[in-house]
JSON list of C-alpha atoms in Angstrom, two decimals:
[
{"chain": "A", "resi": 1223, "resn": "MET", "atom": "CA", "xyz": [19.42, -13.11, 4.66]},
{"chain": "A", "resi": 1224, "resn": "GLY", "atom": "CA", "xyz": [16.18, -11.16, 4.80]},
{"chain": "A", "resi": 1225, "resn": "ALA", "atom": "CA", "xyz": [14.56, -9.68, 8.00]},
{"chain": "A", "resi": 1226, "resn": "SER", "atom": "CA", "xyz": [13.45, -11.99, 10.67]},
{"chain": "A", "resi": 1227, "resn": "SER", "atom": "CA", "xyz": [9.83, -13.61, 10.57]},
{"chain": "A", "resi": 1228, "resn": "GLU", "atom": "CA", "xyz": [9.07, -11.43, 13.57]},
{"chain": "A", "resi": 1229, "resn": "GLN", "atom": "CA", "xyz": [9.53, -8.40, 11.63]},
{"chain": "A", "resi": 1230, "resn": "SER", "atom": "CA", "xyz": [6.52, -9.06, 9.37]},
{"chain": "A", "resi": 1231, "resn": "ASP", "atom": "CA", "xyz": [4.35, -9.10, 12.37]},
{"chain": "A", "resi": 1232, "resn": "ILE", "atom": "CA", "xyz": [5.53, -5.76, 13.93]},
{"chain": "A", "resi": 1233, "resn": "VAL", "atom": "CA", "xyz": [2.88, -2.91, 13.96]},
{"chain": "A", "resi": 1234, "resn": "SER", "atom": "CA", "xyz": [4.87, 0.34, 13.75]},
{"chain": "A", "resi": 1235, "resn": "ILE", "atom": "CA", "xyz": [2.30, 3.19, 14.64]},
{"chain": "A", "resi": 1236, "resn": "TYR", "atom": "CA", "xyz": [3.01, 6.67, 13.93]},
{"chain": "A", "resi": 1237, "resn": "MET", "atom": "CA", "xyz": [1.03, 8.55, 16.36]},
{"chain": "A", "resi": 1238, "resn": "GLY", "atom": "CA", "xyz": [1.24, 12.10, 14.93]},
{"chain": "A", "resi": 1239, "resn": "ALA", "atom": "CA", "xyz": [-1.42, 11.61, 12.17]},
{"chain": "A", "resi": 1240, "resn": "GLU", "atom": "CA", "xyz": [-1.75, 15.22, 11.43]},
{"chain": "A", "resi": 1241, "resn": "ASP", "atom": "CA", "xyz": [0.95, 17.59, 9.69]},
{"chain": "A", "resi": 1242, "resn": "VAL", "atom": "CA", "xyz": [2.98, 14.59, 8.23]},
{"chain": "A", "resi": 1243, "resn": "LYS", "atom": "CA", "xyz": [6.21, 16.06, 6.46]},
{"chain": "A", "resi": 1244, "resn": "ILE", "atom": "CA", "xyz": [7.50, 13.98, 3.79]},
{"chain": "A", "resi": 1245, "resn": "ILE", "atom": "CA", "xyz": [10.56, 13.56, 1.69]},
{"chain": "A", "resi": 1246, "resn": "LEU", "atom": "CA", "xyz": [10.07, 12.20, -1.94]},
{"chain": "A", "resi": 1247, "resn": "PHE", "atom": "CA", "xyz": [12.55, 10.68, -4.19]},
{"chain": "A", "resi": 1248, "resn": "GLY", "atom": "CA", "xyz": [11.77, 9.89, -7.90]},
{"chain": "A", "resi": 1249, "resn": "ALA", "atom": "CA", "xyz": [9.01, 12.67, -8.41]},
{"chain": "A", "resi": 1250, "resn": "THR", "atom": "CA", "xyz": [9.58, 12.65, -12.04]},
{"chain": "A", "resi": 1251, "resn": "GLY", "atom": "CA", "xyz": [8.97, 8.95, -12.67]},
{"chain": "A", "resi": 1252, "resn": "MET", "atom": "CA", "xyz": [5.34, 7.68, -13.03]},
{"chain": "A", "resi": 1253, "resn": "VAL", "atom": "CA", "xyz": [4.97, 6.24, -9.48]},
{"chain": "A", "resi": 1254, "resn": "GLY", "atom": "CA", "xyz": [6.60, 9.45, -8.04]},
{"chain": "A", "resi": 1255, "resn": "GLN", "atom": "CA", "xyz": [4.23, 11.65, -9.94]},
{"chain": "A", "resi": 1256, "resn": "GLY", "atom": "CA", "xyz": [1.40, 9.71, -8.68]},
{"chain": "A", "resi": 1257, "resn": "VAL", "atom": "CA", "xyz": [2.61, 9.66, -5.07]},
{"chain": "A", "resi": 1258, "resn": "LEU", "atom": "CA", "xyz": [3.16, 13.65, -5.04]},
{"chain": "A", "resi": 1259, "resn": "ARG", "atom": "CA", "xyz": [-0.27, 14.20, -6.67]},
{"chain": "A", "resi": 1260, "resn": "GLU", "atom": "CA", "xyz": [-1.81, 12.32, -3.64]},
{"chain": "A", "resi": 1261, "resn": "CYS", "atom": "CA", "xyz": [0.42, 14.11, -1.22]},
{"chain": "A", "resi": 1262, "resn": "LEU", "atom": "CA", "xyz": [-0.68, 17.56, -2.45]},
{"chain": "A", "resi": 1263, "resn": "ARG", "atom": "CA", "xyz": [-4.39, 16.20, -2.14]},
{"chain": "A", "resi": 1264, "resn": "ASP", "atom": "CA", "xyz": [-4.14, 15.23, 1.40]},
{"chain": "A", "resi": 1265, "resn": "PRO", "atom": "CA", "xyz": [-5.04, 17.91, 3.98]},
{"chain": "A", "resi": 1266, "resn": "GLU", "atom": "CA", "xyz": [-2.92, 16.02, 6.45]},
{"chain": "A", "resi": 1267, "resn": "VAL", "atom": "CA", "xyz": [0.44, 16.35, 4.49]},
{"chain": "A", "resi": 1268, "resn": "GLU", "atom": "CA", "xyz": [1.95, 19.56, 5.78]},
{"chain": "A", "resi": 1269, "resn": "ARG", "atom": "CA", "xyz": [4.76, 19.68, 3.30]},
{"chain": "A", "resi": 1270, "resn": "VAL", "atom": "CA", "xyz": [6.86, 17.71, 0.88]},
{"chain": "A", "resi": 1271, "resn": "LEU", "atom": "CA", "xyz": [10.66, 17.93, 0.23]},
{"chain": "A", "resi": 1272, "resn": "VAL", "atom": "CA", "xyz": [11.30, 16.75, -3.39]},
{"chain": "A", "resi": 1273, "resn": "ILE", "atom": "CA", "xyz": [14.87, 15.44, -3.90]},
{"chain": "A", "resi": 1274, "resn": "GLY", "atom": "CA", "xyz": [15.69, 14.70, -7.59]},
{"chain": "A", "resi": 1275, "resn": "ARG", "atom": "CA", "xyz": [18.46, 15.15, -10.25]},
{"chain": "A", "resi": 1276, "resn": "SER", "atom": "CA", "xyz": [16.22, 17.53, -12.32]},
{"chain": "A", "resi": 1277, "resn": "SER", "atom": "CA", "xyz": [13.58, 19.95, -11.52]},
{"chain": "A", "resi": 1278, "resn": "ILE", "atom": "CA", "xyz": [9.91, 18.63, -11.44]},
{"chain": "A", "resi": 1279, "resn": "GLY", "atom": "CA", "xyz": [8.72, 22.05, -12.40]},
{"chain": "A", "resi": 1280, "resn": "ILE", "atom": "CA", "xyz": [5.92, 22.42, -10.06]},
{"chain": "A", "resi": 1281, "resn": "GLN", "atom": "CA", "xyz": [5.24, 25.59, -8.04]},
{"chain": "A", "resi": 1282, "resn": "ASP", "atom": "CA", "xyz": [3.14, 24.77, -4.94]},
{"chain": "A", "resi": 1283, "resn": "GLU", "atom": "CA", "xyz": [3.35, 26.17, -1.39]},
{"chain": "A", "resi": 1284, "resn": "MET", "atom": "CA", "xyz": [3.60, 22.79, -0.01]},
{"chain": "A", "resi": 1285, "resn": "VAL", "atom": "CA", "xyz": [6.43, 21.55, -2.12]},
{"chain": "A", "resi": 1286, "resn": "ARG", "atom": "CA", "xyz": [10.02, 22.43, -1.54]},
{"chain": "A", "resi": 1287, "resn": "GLU", "atom": "CA", "xyz": [12.62, 21.18, -4.05]},
{"chain": "A", "resi": 1288, "resn": "ILE", "atom": "CA", "xyz": [16.33, 20.32, -3.84]},
{"chain": "A", "resi": 1289, "resn": "VAL", "atom": "CA", "xyz": [18.13, 19.49, -7.19]},
{"chain": "A", "resi": 1290, "resn": "HIS", "atom": "CA", "xyz": [20.94, 17.13, -6.30]},
{"chain": "A", "resi": 1291, "resn": "ARG", "atom": "CA", "xyz": [23.05, 15.59, -8.68]},
{"chain": "A", "resi": 1292, "resn": "ASP", "atom": "CA", "xyz": [25.13, 13.10, -6.84]},
{"chain": "A", "resi": 1293, "resn": "PHE", "atom": "CA", "xyz": [22.91, 10.19, -5.43]},
{"chain": "A", "resi": 1294, "resn": "LEU", "atom": "CA", "xyz": [25.78, 8.50, -3.96]},
{"chain": "A", "resi": 1295, "resn": "ASP", "atom": "CA", "xyz": [26.83, 11.33, -1.69]},
{"chain": "A", "resi": 1296, "resn": "PHE", "atom": "CA", "xyz": [24.14, 13.52, 0.07]},
{"chain": "A", "resi": 1297, "resn": "SER", "atom": "CA", "xyz": [26.57, 15.14, 2.61]},
{"chain": "A", "resi": 1298, "resn": "SER", "atom": "CA", "xyz": [26.29, 18.52, 0.93]},
{"chain": "A", "resi": 1299, "resn": "ILE", "atom": "CA", "xyz": [22.61, 18.73, 1.72]},
{"chain": "A", "resi": 1300, "resn": "GLU", "atom": "CA", "xyz": [22.47, 16.58, 4.82]},
{"chain": "A", "resi": 1301, "resn": "ASP", "atom": "CA", "xyz": [21.64, 19.47, 7.26]},
{"chain": "A", "resi": 1302, "resn": "GLN", "atom": "CA", "xyz": [18.53, 20.28, 5.08]},
{"chain": "A", "resi": 1303, "resn": "LEU", "atom": "CA", "xyz": [17.02, 16.72, 5.64]},
{"chain": "A", "resi": 1304, "resn": "GLY", "atom": "CA", "xyz": [16.06, 16.93, 9.27]},
{"chain": "A", "resi": 1305, "resn": "GLY", "atom": "CA", "xyz": [12.51, 17.22, 10.76]},
{"chain": "A", "resi": 1306, "resn": "TYR", "atom": "CA", "xyz": [10.72, 14.87, 8.58]},
{"chain": "A", "resi": 1307, "resn": "ASP", "atom": "CA", "xyz": [8.21, 12.04, 9.47]},
{"chain": "A", "resi": 1308, "resn": "ALA", "atom": "CA", "xyz": [8.47, 9.85, 6.51]},
{"chain": "A", "resi": 1309, "resn": "CYS", "atom": "CA", "xyz": [10.47, 9.15, 3.15]},
{"chain": "A", "resi": 1310, "resn": "PHE", "atom": "CA", "xyz": [8.72, 7.80, -0.02]},
{"chain": "A", "resi": 1311, "resn": "PHE", "atom": "CA", "xyz": [11.44, 6.25, -2.02]},
{"chain": "A", "resi": 1312, "resn": "CYS", "atom": "CA", "xyz": [10.04, 5.99, -5.68]},
{"chain": "A", "resi": 1313, "resn": "LEU", "atom": "CA", "xyz": [13.20, 6.22, -7.46]},
{"chain": "A", "resi": 1314, "resn": "GLY", "atom": "CA", "xyz": [13.75, 3.39, -9.70]},
{"chain": "A", "resi": 1315, "resn": "VAL", "atom": "CA", "xyz": [14.72, 2.22, -13.08]},
{"chain": "A", "resi": 1316, "resn": "SER", "atom": "CA", "xyz": [13.93, -0.70, -15.62]},
{"chain": "A", "resi": 1317, "resn": "SER", "atom": "CA", "xyz": [16.37, -3.58, -15.52]},
{"chain": "A", "resi": 1318, "resn": "VAL", "atom": "CA", "xyz": [15.81, -4.25, -19.23]},
{"chain": "A", "resi": 1319, "resn": "GLY", "atom": "CA", "xyz": [19.13, -4.13, -21.06]},
{"chain": "A", "resi": 1320, "resn": "MET", "atom": "CA", "xyz": [21.14, -3.22, -17.86]},
{"chain": "A", "resi": 1321, "resn": "GLU", "atom": "CA", "xyz": [24.20, -5.13, -16.53]},
{"chain": "A", "resi": 1322, "resn": "GLU", "atom": "CA", "xyz": [23.88, -6.23, -12.86]},
{"chain": "A", "resi": 1323, "resn": "GLN", "atom": "CA", "xyz": [26.59, -3.67, -11.79]},
{"chain": "A", "resi": 1324, "resn": "ALA", "atom": "CA", "xyz": [24.80, -0.76, -13.20]},
{"chain": "A", "resi": 1325, "resn": "TYR", "atom": "CA", "xyz": [21.39, -1.85, -12.14]},
{"chain": "A", "resi": 1326, "resn": "THR", "atom": "CA", "xyz": [22.57, -2.33, -8.63]},
{"chain": "A", "resi": 1327, "resn": "ARG", "atom": "CA", "xyz": [24.28, 1.15, -8.54]},
{"chain": "A", "resi": 1328, "resn": "VAL", "atom": "CA", "xyz": [20.80, 2.82, -9.13]},
{"chain": "A", "resi": 1329, "resn": "THR", "atom": "CA", "xyz": [18.79, 0.35, -7.26]},
{"chain": "A", "resi": 1330, "resn": "TYR", "atom": "CA", "xyz": [20.75, -0.32, -4.25]},
{"chain": "A", "resi": 1331, "resn": "ASP", "atom": "CA", "xyz": [23.65, 2.12, -4.05]},
{"chain": "A", "resi": 1332, "resn": "PHE", "atom": "CA", "xyz": [21.44, 5.32, -4.56]},
{"chain": "A", "resi": 1333, "resn": "THR", "atom": "CA", "xyz": [18.73, 3.89, -2.07]},
{"chain": "A", "resi": 1334, "resn": "MET", "atom": "CA", "xyz": [21.18, 3.09, 0.79]},
{"chain": "A", "resi": 1335, "resn": "ALA", "atom": "CA", "xyz": [23.16, 6.25, 0.38]},
{"chain": "A", "resi": 1336, "resn": "ALA", "atom": "CA", "xyz": [19.93, 8.25, 0.87]},
{"chain": "A", "resi": 1337, "resn": "ALA", "atom": "CA", "xyz": [18.59, 6.09, 3.67]},
{"chain": "A", "resi": 1338, "resn": "GLN", "atom": "CA", "xyz": [21.56, 6.13, 5.78]},
{"chain": "A", "resi": 1339, "resn": "VAL", "atom": "CA", "xyz": [21.61, 9.97, 5.82]},
{"chain": "A", "resi": 1340, "resn": "LEU", "atom": "CA", "xyz": [17.90, 10.05, 6.65]},
{"chain": "A", "resi": 1341, "resn": "ALA", "atom": "CA", "xyz": [18.47, 7.35, 9.52]},
{"chain": "A", "resi": 1342, "resn": "LYS", "atom": "CA", "xyz": [21.12, 9.71, 10.85]},
{"chain": "A", "resi": 1343, "resn": "GLN", "atom": "CA", "xyz": [18.92, 12.92, 10.59]},
{"chain": "A", "resi": 1344, "resn": "ASN", "atom": "CA", "xyz": [15.54, 11.45, 11.30]},
{"chain": "A", "resi": 1345, "resn": "PRO", "atom": "CA", "xyz": [16.15, 8.10, 13.45]},
{"chain": "A", "resi": 1346, "resn": "GLY", "atom": "CA", "xyz": [12.97, 6.13, 13.64]},
{"chain": "A", "resi": 1347, "resn": "MET", "atom": "CA", "xyz": [11.18, 8.01, 10.64]},
{"chain": "A", "resi": 1348, "resn": "THR", "atom": "CA", "xyz": [9.08, 5.88, 8.34]},
{"chain": "A", "resi": 1349, "resn": "PHE", "atom": "CA", "xyz": [10.86, 4.84, 5.12]},
{"chain": "A", "resi": 1350, "resn": "ILE", "atom": "CA", "xyz": [8.72, 3.24, 2.34]},
{"chain": "A", "resi": 1351, "resn": "TYR", "atom": "CA", "xyz": [10.51, 1.65, -0.52]},
{"chain": "A", "resi": 1352, "resn": "VAL", "atom": "CA", "xyz": [8.98, 0.93, -3.72]},
{"chain": "A", "resi": 1353, "resn": "SER", "atom": "CA", "xyz": [10.08, -2.61, -4.72]},
{"chain": "A", "resi": 1354, "resn": "GLY", "atom": "CA", "xyz": [8.08, -4.97, -6.86]},
{"chain": "A", "resi": 1355, "resn": "THR", "atom": "CA", "xyz": [5.96, -8.23, -6.88]},
{"chain": "A", "resi": 1356, "resn": "GLY", "atom": "CA", "xyz": [8.30, -11.10, -7.19]},
{"chain": "A", "resi": 1357, "resn": "THR", "atom": "CA", "xyz": [11.21, -9.48, -5.25]},
{"chain": "A", "resi": 1358, "resn": "ASP", "atom": "CA", "xyz": [13.53, -12.01, -4.07]},
{"chain": "A", "resi": 1359, "resn": "SER", "atom": "CA", "xyz": [14.48, -11.68, -0.24]},
{"chain": "A", "resi": 1360, "resn": "SER", "atom": "CA", "xyz": [16.75, -14.64, -0.50]},
{"chain": "A", "resi": 1361, "resn": "GLU", "atom": "CA", "xyz": [18.95, -12.56, -2.85]},
{"chain": "A", "resi": 1362, "resn": "GLN", "atom": "CA", "xyz": [19.76, -16.12, -4.43]},
{"chain": "A", "resi": 1363, "resn": "GLY", "atom": "CA", "xyz": [17.21, -16.25, -7.39]},
{"chain": "A", "resi": 1364, "resn": "ARG", "atom": "CA", "xyz": [17.63, -16.40, -11.11]},
{"chain": "A", "resi": 1365, "resn": "LEU", "atom": "CA", "xyz": [16.26, -13.11, -11.80]},
{"chain": "A", "resi": 1366, "resn": "MET", "atom": "CA", "xyz": [18.81, -10.33, -11.57]},
{"chain": "A", "resi": 1367, "resn": "TRP", "atom": "CA", "xyz": [16.27, -7.37, -10.87]},
{"chain": "A", "resi": 1368, "resn": "ALA", "atom": "CA", "xyz": [14.62, -9.60, -8.10]},
{"chain": "A", "resi": 1369, "resn": "ARG", "atom": "CA", "xyz": [17.95, -10.36, -6.30]},
{"chain": "A", "resi": 1370, "resn": "VAL", "atom": "CA", "xyz": [19.03, -6.69, -6.26]},
{"chain": "A", "resi": 1371, "resn": "LYS", "atom": "CA", "xyz": [15.73, -5.40, -5.09]},
{"chain": "A", "resi": 1372, "resn": "GLY", "atom": "CA", "xyz": [15.76, -8.24, -2.44]},
{"chain": "A", "resi": 1373, "resn": "LYS", "atom": "CA", "xyz": [19.21, -6.99, -1.27]},
{"chain": "A", "resi": 1374, "resn": "THR", "atom": "CA", "xyz": [18.00, -3.45, -0.98]},
{"chain": "A", "resi": 1375, "resn": "GLU", "atom": "CA", "xyz": [14.89, -4.39, 1.00]},
{"chain": "A", "resi": 1376, "resn": "ASN", "atom": "CA", "xyz": [16.97, -6.43, 3.36]},
{"chain": "A", "resi": 1377, "resn": "ALA", "atom": "CA", "xyz": [19.64, -3.73, 3.86]},
{"chain": "A", "resi": 1378, "resn": "LEU", "atom": "CA", "xyz": [17.08, -1.02, 4.70]},
{"chain": "A", "resi": 1379, "resn": "PHE", "atom": "CA", "xyz": [15.61, -3.24, 7.62]},
{"chain": "A", "resi": 1380, "resn": "LYS", "atom": "CA", "xyz": [19.03, -2.99, 9.14]},
{"chain": "A", "resi": 1381, "resn": "LEU", "atom": "CA", "xyz": [18.84, 0.69, 9.46]},
{"chain": "A", "resi": 1382, "resn": "PRO", "atom": "CA", "xyz": [17.19, 2.53, 12.36]},
{"chain": "A", "resi": 1383, "resn": "LEU", "atom": "CA", "xyz": [14.24, 3.27, 10.43]},
{"chain": "A", "resi": 1384, "resn": "LYS", "atom": "CA", "xyz": [10.48, 2.15, 10.38]},
{"chain": "A", "resi": 1385, "resn": "ALA", "atom": "CA", "xyz": [11.09, 0.52, 7.06]},
{"chain": "A", "resi": 1386, "resn": "TYR", "atom": "CA", "xyz": [8.27, -0.79, 4.71]},
{"chain": "A", "resi": 1387, "resn": "MET", "atom": "CA", "xyz": [8.48, -2.51, 1.39]},
{"chain": "A", "resi": 1388, "resn": "PHE", "atom": "CA", "xyz": [5.84, -1.88, -1.11]},
{"chain": "A", "resi": 1389, "resn": "ARG", "atom": "CA", "xyz": [5.66, -4.64, -3.72]},
{"chain": "A", "resi": 1390, "resn": "PRO", "atom": "CA", "xyz": [2.94, -3.33, -6.41]},
{"chain": "A", "resi": 1391, "resn": "GLY", "atom": "CA", "xyz": [2.21, -5.42, -9.56]},
{"chain": "A", "resi": 1392, "resn": "TYR", "atom": "CA", "xyz": [0.94, -3.62, -12.48]},
{"chain": "A", "resi": 1393, "resn": "ILE", "atom": "CA", "xyz": [0.27, 0.12, -11.85]},
{"chain": "A", "resi": 1394, "resn": "GLN", "atom": "CA", "xyz": [-2.33, 1.97, -13.78]},
{"chain": "A", "resi": 1395, "resn": "PRO", "atom": "CA", "xyz": [-1.37, 5.84, -14.08]},
{"chain": "A", "resi": 1396, "resn": "LEU", "atom": "CA", "xyz": [-4.45, 8.00, -13.34]},
{"chain": "A", "resi": 1397, "resn": "GLY", "atom": "CA", "xyz": [-4.98, 11.81, -13.22]},
{"chain": "A", "resi": 1398, "resn": "GLY", "atom": "CA", "xyz": [-3.14, 12.60, -16.41]},
{"chain": "A", "resi": 1399, "resn": "ILE", "atom": "CA", "xyz": [0.19, 10.95, -15.23]},
{"chain": "A", "resi": 1400, "resn": "LYS", "atom": "CA", "xyz": [2.39, 9.54, -17.88]},
{"chain": "A", "resi": 1401, "resn": "SER", "atom": "CA", "xyz": [5.43, 7.55, -18.02]},
{"chain": "A", "resi": 1402, "resn": "LYS", "atom": "CA", "xyz": [8.61, 9.25, -19.24]},
{"chain": "A", "resi": 1403, "resn": "THR", "atom": "CA", "xyz": [9.34, 6.10, -21.43]},
{"chain": "A", "resi": 1404, "resn": "LYS", "atom": "CA", "xyz": [7.56, 6.26, -24.72]},
{"chain": "A", "resi": 1405, "resn": "LEU", "atom": "CA", "xyz": [7.01, 2.66, -24.98]},
{"chain": "A", "resi": 1406, "resn": "TYR", "atom": "CA", "xyz": [5.52, 2.20, -21.56]},
{"chain": "A", "resi": 1407, "resn": "GLY", "atom": "CA", "xyz": [3.44, 5.35, -22.23]},
{"chain": "A", "resi": 1408, "resn": "ALA", "atom": "CA", "xyz": [1.98, 3.68, -25.12]},
{"chain": "A", "resi": 1409, "resn": "LEU", "atom": "CA", "xyz": [1.42, 0.25, -23.11]},
{"chain": "A", "resi": 1410, "resn": "TYR", "atom": "CA", "xyz": [-0.32, 2.18, -20.32]},
{"chain": "A", "resi": 1411, "resn": "SER", "atom": "CA", "xyz": [-2.64, 3.93, -22.83]},
{"chain": "A", "resi": 1412, "resn": "VAL", "atom": "CA", "xyz": [-3.64, 0.70, -24.36]},
{"chain": "A", "resi": 1413, "resn": "VAL", "atom": "CA", "xyz": [-3.94, -1.23, -21.09]},
{"chain": "A", "resi": 1414, "resn": "GLY", "atom": "CA", "xyz": [-5.96, 1.53, -19.39]},
{"chain": "A", "resi": 1415, "resn": "VAL", "atom": "CA", "xyz": [-8.77, 0.77, -21.57]},
{"chain": "A", "resi": 1416, "resn": "PHE", "atom": "CA", "xyz": [-8.98, -2.73, -20.15]},
{"chain": "A", "resi": 1417, "resn": "TYR", "atom": "CA", "xyz": [-8.12, -2.02, -16.61]},
{"chain": "A", "resi": 1418, "resn": "PRO", "atom": "CA", "xyz": [-11.63, -2.59, -15.30]},
{"chain": "A", "resi": 1419, "resn": "MET", "atom": "CA", "xyz": [-11.49, -5.95, -16.54]},
{"chain": "A", "resi": 1420, "resn": "LEU", "atom": "CA", "xyz": [-8.03, -6.72, -15.30]},
{"chain": "A", "resi": 1421, "resn": "LEU", "atom": "CA", "xyz": [-9.12, -5.59, -11.82]},
{"chain": "A", "resi": 1422, "resn": "ALA", "atom": "CA", "xyz": [-12.05, -8.01, -12.06]},
{"chain": "A", "resi": 1423, "resn": "MET", "atom": "CA", "xyz": [-9.91, -10.87, -13.17]},
{"chain": "A", "resi": 1424, "resn": "PHE", "atom": "CA", "xyz": [-6.70, -10.22, -11.24]},
{"chain": "A", "resi": 1425, "resn": "PRO", "atom": "CA", "xyz": [-7.43, -8.01, -8.14]},
{"chain": "A", "resi": 1426, "resn": "LYS", "atom": "CA", "xyz": [-4.48, -8.99, -6.35]},
{"chain": "A", "resi": 1427, "resn": "TYR", "atom": "CA", "xyz": [-2.04, -8.13, -9.09]},
{"chain": "A", "resi": 1428, "resn": "VAL", "atom": "CA", "xyz": [-3.15, -4.64, -10.14]},
{"chain": "A", "resi": 1429, "resn": "THR", "atom": "CA", "xyz": [-3.40, -1.22, -8.78]},
{"chain": "A", "resi": 1430, "resn": "THR", "atom": "CA", "xyz": [-3.33, 2.41, -9.56]},
{"chain": "A", "resi": 1431, "resn": "SER", "atom": "CA", "xyz": [-1.06, 5.31, -9.08]},
{"chain": "A", "resi": 1432, "resn": "GLU", "atom": "CA", "xyz": [-3.74, 6.81, -6.83]},
{"chain": "A", "resi": 1433, "resn": "GLN", "atom": "CA", "xyz": [-4.01, 3.88, -4.61]},
{"chain": "A", "resi": 1434, "resn": "VAL", "atom": "CA", "xyz": [-0.10, 3.62, -4.27]},
{"chain": "A", "resi": 1435, "resn": "GLY", "atom": "CA", "xyz": [0.00, 7.12, -3.31]},
{"chain": "A", "resi": 1436, "resn": "ARG", "atom": "CA", "xyz": [-2.74, 7.09, -0.66]},
{"chain": "A", "resi": 1437, "resn": "ALA", "atom": "CA", "xyz": [-1.30, 3.80, 0.75]},
{"chain": "A", "resi": 1438, "resn": "MET", "atom": "CA", "xyz": [1.99, 5.31, 1.42]},
{"chain": "A", "resi": 1439, "resn": "ILE", "atom": "CA", "xyz": [0.23, 8.33, 3.22]},
{"chain": "A", "resi": 1440, "resn": "CYS", "atom": "CA", "xyz": [-1.81, 6.05, 5.14]},
{"chain": "A", "resi": 1441, "resn": "VAL", "atom": "CA", "xyz": [1.38, 3.95, 6.34]},
{"chain": "A", "resi": 1442, "resn": "ALA", "atom": "CA", "xyz": [3.17, 7.25, 7.07]},
{"chain": "A", "resi": 1443, "resn": "LYS", "atom": "CA", "xyz": [0.19, 8.45, 9.18]},
{"chain": "A", "resi": 1444, "resn": "ARG", "atom": "CA", "xyz": [-0.29, 5.10, 11.34]},
{"chain": "A", "resi": 1445, "resn": "GLY", "atom": "CA", "xyz": [2.00, 2.47, 10.31]},
{"chain": "A", "resi": 1446, "resn": "ALA", "atom": "CA", "xyz": [1.05, -0.96, 8.98]},
{"chain": "A", "resi": 1447, "resn": "ALA", "atom": "CA", "xyz": [0.51, -4.55, 10.32]},
{"chain": "A", "resi": 1448, "resn": "LYS", "atom": "CA", "xyz": [3.15, -5.83, 7.81]},
{"chain": "A", "resi": 1449, "resn": "ARG", "atom": "CA", "xyz": [6.56, -4.70, 6.69]},
{"chain": "A", "resi": 1450, "resn": "TRP", "atom": "CA", "xyz": [6.25, -5.91, 3.15]},
{"chain": "A", "resi": 1451, "resn": "LEU", "atom": "CA", "xyz": [3.14, -4.68, 1.44]},
{"chain": "A", "resi": 1452, "resn": "GLU", "atom": "CA", "xyz": [2.10, -6.90, -1.59]},
{"chain": "A", "resi": 1453, "resn": "ASN", "atom": "CA", "xyz": [-0.29, -5.63, -4.28]},
{"chain": "A", "resi": 1454, "resn": "ASP", "atom": "CA", "xyz": [-3.44, -6.50, -2.44]},
{"chain": "A", "resi": 1455, "resn": "ASP", "atom": "CA", "xyz": [-2.18, -5.02, 0.99]},
{"chain": "A", "resi": 1456, "resn": "ILE", "atom": "CA", "xyz": [-1.56, -1.64, -1.03]},
{"chain": "A", "resi": 1457, "resn": "ASN", "atom": "CA", "xyz": [-5.15, -1.74, -2.40]},
{"chain": "A", "resi": 1458, "resn": "HIS", "atom": "CA", "xyz": [-6.79, -2.09, 0.86]},
{"chain": "A", "resi": 1459, "resn": "CYS", "atom": "CA", "xyz": [-4.08, -0.30, 3.00]},
{"chain": "A", "resi": 1460, "resn": "CYS", "atom": "CA", "xyz": [-6.52, 2.56, 3.88]},
{"chain": "A", "resi": 1461, "resn": "ASP", "atom": "CA", "xyz": [-9.50, 0.20, 4.73]},
{"chain": "A", "resi": 1462, "resn": "ASP", "atom": "CA", "xyz": [-10.33, 0.55, 8.31]},
{"chain": "A", "resi": 1463, "resn": "GLY", "atom": "CA", "xyz": [-6.89, 2.03, 9.10]},
{"chain": "A", "resi": 1464, "resn": "ALA", "atom": "CA", "xyz": [-4.82, -1.00, 8.62]},
{"chain": "A", "resi": 1465, "resn": "ALA", "atom": "CA", "xyz": [-2.77, -2.70, 5.82]}
]
């Protein structure tokens, strides 16, 4: 079962709006790149701890990096994960061509292994999980990826965290950010030309890497009125300080 209906109405306000300390997973992916870029541009983000299986290759005094290979076991670095206000979990993989077991390992198992350690080290921290439009909270639907994402969302709500689920639709990368997948990179280049038209025609289903990053930071600073943020919520998250 998903989180109770009352959870969607909870307003979780993070009072310390300045000097936000963030842990970021998935910084080498397209979404993660965009989120990191916005973190580095925000004067109220004090530092970012990037955790990944490979180095991001960025030298910045705001950024600390831990290269960690085993995303099912964070015990060896657990003592380095305390003292943070928020986690932006942008790690993900396309379900195309994947069996459910393999997709679940990356999508559910990796996420929960990290979240459980962070809940222990930083109880009550804001945890933002990048899910997607169409995620299945019932866990019973026909689409495999949607069921697994829904299972992950539901499990995160059970932890002692201020958990928020970001469900973006189409994300247009900005600021020179590129997808690691060549096919997707070519697609974004083509669609980018038509993005203004898409935004005009389908404003509730498209967003940008900048908007996603800014919305995450806004939620980390002051919470949001919803626990699930759909595409339109993300686009207007920073408007008047509320999602």
